[in-house]
XYZ file of C-alpha atoms in Angstrom:
281
model
C 3.489 5.146 53.257
C 2.372 8.918 52.353
C 4.978 9.351 49.599
C 3.545 6.048 47.812
C -0.033 7.314 48.299
C 1.136 10.678 46.692
C 3.173 8.608 43.857
C -0.323 6.847 42.928
C -2.322 9.836 43.233
C -0.043 11.554 40.759
C -0.017 9.009 38.274
C -3.888 8.593 38.713
C -3.990 12.208 37.567
C -1.581 11.581 34.733
C -3.606 8.652 33.200
C -7.068 10.426 34.004
C -5.636 12.962 31.765
C -4.763 10.662 28.886
C -7.889 9.019 29.336
C -9.901 12.184 28.826
C -7.838 13.091 25.552
C -8.182 9.427 23.829
C -11.988 9.495 24.691
C -12.185 12.747 22.830
C -10.092 11.773 20.032
C -11.878 8.529 19.815
C -15.341 10.293 19.153
C -14.002 12.802 16.683
C -12.428 10.069 14.732
C -15.649 8.076 15.325
C -17.655 10.728 13.428
C -14.993 11.176 10.826
C -14.998 7.516 10.060
C -19.064 7.762 9.946
C -18.565 10.760 7.544
C -16.216 9.264 5.129
C -17.818 5.743 5.057
C -21.055 7.470 4.184
C -19.038 9.141 1.189
C -17.477 5.930 0.179
C -20.859 4.257 0.106
C -22.260 6.815 -1.979
C -19.561 6.712 -4.327
C -19.338 2.887 -4.435
C -22.540 2.409 -6.812
C -21.757 5.145 -9.018
C -18.133 3.628 -9.311
C -18.975 0.296 -9.958
C -21.517 1.190 -12.746
C -18.708 3.247 -14.483
C -16.311 0.319 -13.869
C -18.793 -2.065 -15.443
C -19.373 0.087 -18.455
C -15.746 0.645 -18.760
C -14.884 -2.815 -18.849
C -17.448 -3.691 -21.690
C -15.732 -1.044 -23.668
C -12.382 -1.877 -22.985
C -12.982 -5.349 -24.025
C -14.105 -4.635 -27.591
C -11.378 -2.247 -28.415
C -8.841 -4.323 -30.489
C -8.085 -1.959 -33.066
C -8.012 1.354 -30.995
C -4.158 2.943 -30.533
C -3.383 4.533 -27.344
C -0.282 4.428 -25.461
C -2.222 4.285 -22.133
C -3.117 0.725 -23.476
C 0.280 -0.337 -24.293
C 3.429 -1.720 -21.533
C 6.134 0.486 -21.862
C 8.939 -2.202 -22.125
C 11.674 0.085 -23.146
C 11.402 2.215 -19.837
C 13.642 0.691 -16.874
C 11.323 2.173 -13.846
C 7.924 2.116 -12.360
C 6.148 4.973 -10.751
C 4.432 3.995 -7.307
C 1.781 6.080 -5.773
C 1.852 5.537 -2.035
C -1.115 6.508 0.305
C -0.255 7.303 3.843
C -2.080 9.534 6.420
C -0.987 12.909 7.472
C -1.913 12.504 10.757
C -0.626 9.887 13.672
C -2.473 7.948 16.309
C -3.673 5.412 13.740
C -2.242 1.799 14.651
C -0.717 -0.006 12.055
C -2.492 1.821 9.373
C 1.070 3.667 7.754
C 3.261 0.575 9.072
C 1.317 -1.721 6.807
C 1.401 0.433 3.662
C 5.320 0.852 4.214
C 5.721 -2.977 4.452
C 3.945 -3.635 1.070
C 5.683 -0.912 -0.600
C 9.083 -2.025 0.653
C 8.192 -5.424 -0.889
C 7.177 -3.964 -4.381
C 9.389 -0.843 -5.031
C 12.920 -1.391 -6.325
C 15.828 1.184 -5.724
C 15.312 2.225 -9.515
C 11.651 2.903 -9.193
C 10.170 6.455 -8.381
C 7.257 6.998 -6.252
C 4.659 10.045 -5.197
C 3.751 10.017 -1.482
C 0.356 11.238 -0.574
C 0.370 12.308 3.172
C 2.955 13.353 5.394
C 3.800 10.311 7.169
C 5.157 8.991 4.132
C 7.260 11.872 3.226
C 8.819 11.468 6.956
C 8.911 7.639 6.392
C 10.960 7.774 3.133
C 13.155 10.500 3.806
C 16.111 8.498 3.586
C 16.512 7.967 -0.035
C 15.215 4.379 -0.386
C 14.122 5.307 -4.098
C 13.398 8.550 -5.720
C 10.561 10.378 -4.325
C 9.145 13.303 -6.711
C 8.782 16.125 -4.918
C 5.062 16.851 -6.336
C 1.700 16.941 -4.557
C 2.695 17.155 -1.023
C -0.259 19.655 -0.624
C -2.594 16.491 -0.865
C -4.458 16.028 2.554
C -7.372 13.981 1.638
C -9.907 12.802 -1.021
C -11.557 15.845 -0.878
C -8.665 17.650 -2.912
C -10.470 16.732 -6.471
C -8.078 19.340 -7.766
C -4.717 17.747 -6.512
C -6.537 14.455 -7.768
C -6.934 15.767 -11.010
C -3.598 17.179 -11.455
C -2.029 13.952 -10.067
C -3.904 11.882 -13.091
C -2.715 14.712 -15.662
C 0.784 14.132 -14.708
C 0.832 10.697 -14.448
C -0.989 10.004 -17.732
C 1.560 12.561 -19.436
C 4.489 10.973 -18.007
C 3.463 7.491 -19.109
C 2.414 8.520 -22.445
C 5.731 9.681 -22.885
C 7.358 6.641 -22.165
C 8.837 7.513 -18.655
C 7.476 4.942 -16.739
C 7.078 1.136 -17.406
C 3.815 0.816 -15.366
C 2.129 3.103 -12.830
C 0.882 1.568 -9.636
C -1.117 2.857 -6.568
C -0.409 1.372 -3.002
C -3.314 2.034 -0.992
C -5.228 0.244 1.846
C -8.441 -1.557 0.791
C -11.698 -1.442 3.371
C -12.946 -4.701 4.329
C -14.858 -3.803 7.374
C -14.093 -1.493 10.499
C -11.405 -3.613 11.928
C -10.109 -5.201 8.889
C -7.801 -3.211 6.438
C -5.652 -4.856 3.782
C -2.866 -3.054 1.714
C -3.113 -3.462 -1.825
C -0.855 -2.625 -5.062
C -3.152 -1.713 -7.643
C -1.837 -1.248 -11.510
C -3.223 2.118 -12.732
C -1.469 2.104 -15.884
C -1.320 0.693 -18.860
C -5.055 0.073 -18.691
C -6.246 -3.673 -19.021
C -8.204 -4.589 -22.027
C -8.876 -8.522 -20.952
C -11.406 -10.186 -22.772
C -13.774 -13.147 -21.146
C -13.260 -15.915 -23.511
C -16.257 -17.821 -22.263
C -18.427 -14.940 -23.044
C -21.387 -15.482 -25.189
C -23.555 -13.182 -27.333
C -23.068 -10.063 -29.483
C -20.637 -7.483 -28.617
C -21.884 -3.892 -27.731
C -22.389 -0.764 -30.237
C -19.665 1.730 -29.619
C -20.614 5.074 -30.896
C -19.692 7.212 -32.767
C -16.184 5.334 -33.156
C -14.407 2.897 -30.632
C -11.140 5.354 -31.032
C -13.346 8.606 -29.804
C -15.181 6.370 -27.176
C -11.972 5.282 -25.528
C -10.179 8.830 -25.732
C -13.125 10.318 -23.705
C -13.311 7.720 -21.443
C -9.880 6.704 -20.544
C -9.205 9.888 -18.147
C -12.724 10.037 -16.624
C -12.178 6.062 -15.929
C -8.680 6.401 -14.301
C -9.860 9.614 -12.137
C -12.860 7.261 -10.984
C -10.484 4.741 -9.983
C -8.069 6.548 -8.220
C -10.663 8.717 -6.287
C -12.458 5.133 -5.226
C -9.140 4.002 -4.045
C -8.187 7.112 -2.081
C -11.657 7.156 -0.419
C -11.246 3.777 0.692
C -7.683 4.674 2.093
C -9.401 7.789 3.879
C -11.978 5.399 5.587
C -9.622 2.674 6.523
C -7.317 5.436 8.230
C -10.273 7.045 10.293
C -11.385 3.418 11.111
C -7.576 2.555 12.452
C -7.698 5.792 14.416
C -10.793 5.104 15.852
C -9.885 1.388 16.856
C -6.613 2.798 18.204
C -8.194 5.645 20.523
C -10.468 3.096 21.729
C -7.937 0.850 22.816
C -6.074 3.327 24.297
C -9.080 4.706 26.054
C -9.573 0.944 27.552
C -6.388 0.564 28.606
C -6.229 3.698 30.532
C -9.836 3.000 32.024
C -8.314 -0.526 33.131
C -5.069 0.931 34.396
C -7.037 3.565 36.342
C -8.963 0.660 38.065
C -5.705 -1.208 39.031
C -4.595 2.011 40.517
C -7.688 2.742 42.349
C -7.324 -0.804 44.061
C -3.727 0.186 44.731
C -4.751 3.538 46.212
C -7.409 1.943 48.318
C -4.998 -0.772 49.720
C -2.130 2.041 50.303
C -4.560 4.574 52.246
C -6.006 1.602 54.185
C -2.504 0.452 55.275
C -1.469 4.002 56.152
C -4.692 4.108 58.403
C -3.716 0.908 60.307
C -0.150 2.372 60.689
C -1.448 5.293 62.073
C -3.558 3.594 64.447
C -0.689 1.532 65.528
C 1.026 4.249 66.332
C -1.535 5.883 68.275
C -2.100 2.929 70.289
C 1.504 2.307 70.645
C 1.626 5.980 72.090
C -1.020 5.380 74.345
C 0.410 2.091 76.008
C 3.689 3.958 76.358
C 2.183 6.614 78.351
């Protein structure tokens, strides 16, 4: 009986240690989630304005010539940018990204992996991984993002890739995150045929306006998507730590009941032995 009590005590001590760790990590991830969510919301209004203005320009550039607007049909592979986390304990965040990537990426395609978990997961050689931008940590790395944009635009203009995609996680609410495949290049110039009105005046010329806007537009989109992924990662980690903390607390309560029963049983056994010994005398 004493051995059983000690076993329960040791297990309670172990789970209590895990409970303290998950509680602390939940608090840290909650603070990070609040910080990144504030950044995302602060950027959203600005990003939406840039998106709206860019869409208006791209609708009326029929005579503009740019390789960024044309699909490279001669190329036989696509480039995918896959956004994963560099840290663990974030639930199914990375798993959902990997599932979407496995569905969409062919063996002949190439990929840039942002986040250490992606590098670890795809080290088996499912497709060619470009050993670039491994220094990316989070959306705060604006220098890395600019280098990434410069690289993909140069490679696309050279005709290396048919399309450039970004696989990231879209933020819906603190509980719901959806992995998405966003087309980065070529740029879309679809026009609403139901539009009634006069086209905007594009100064100084359509070509100059597009040339100055294209890279800025791509950077704005990519940064917004990376911000969303960062928020989703922190939200997923916060949820995972909250669930782990709740499970540890529930298990501790069960063990406390078992400990009380075992202790009561041990006391009863000792009383029986004492009474039995007294009667024998």
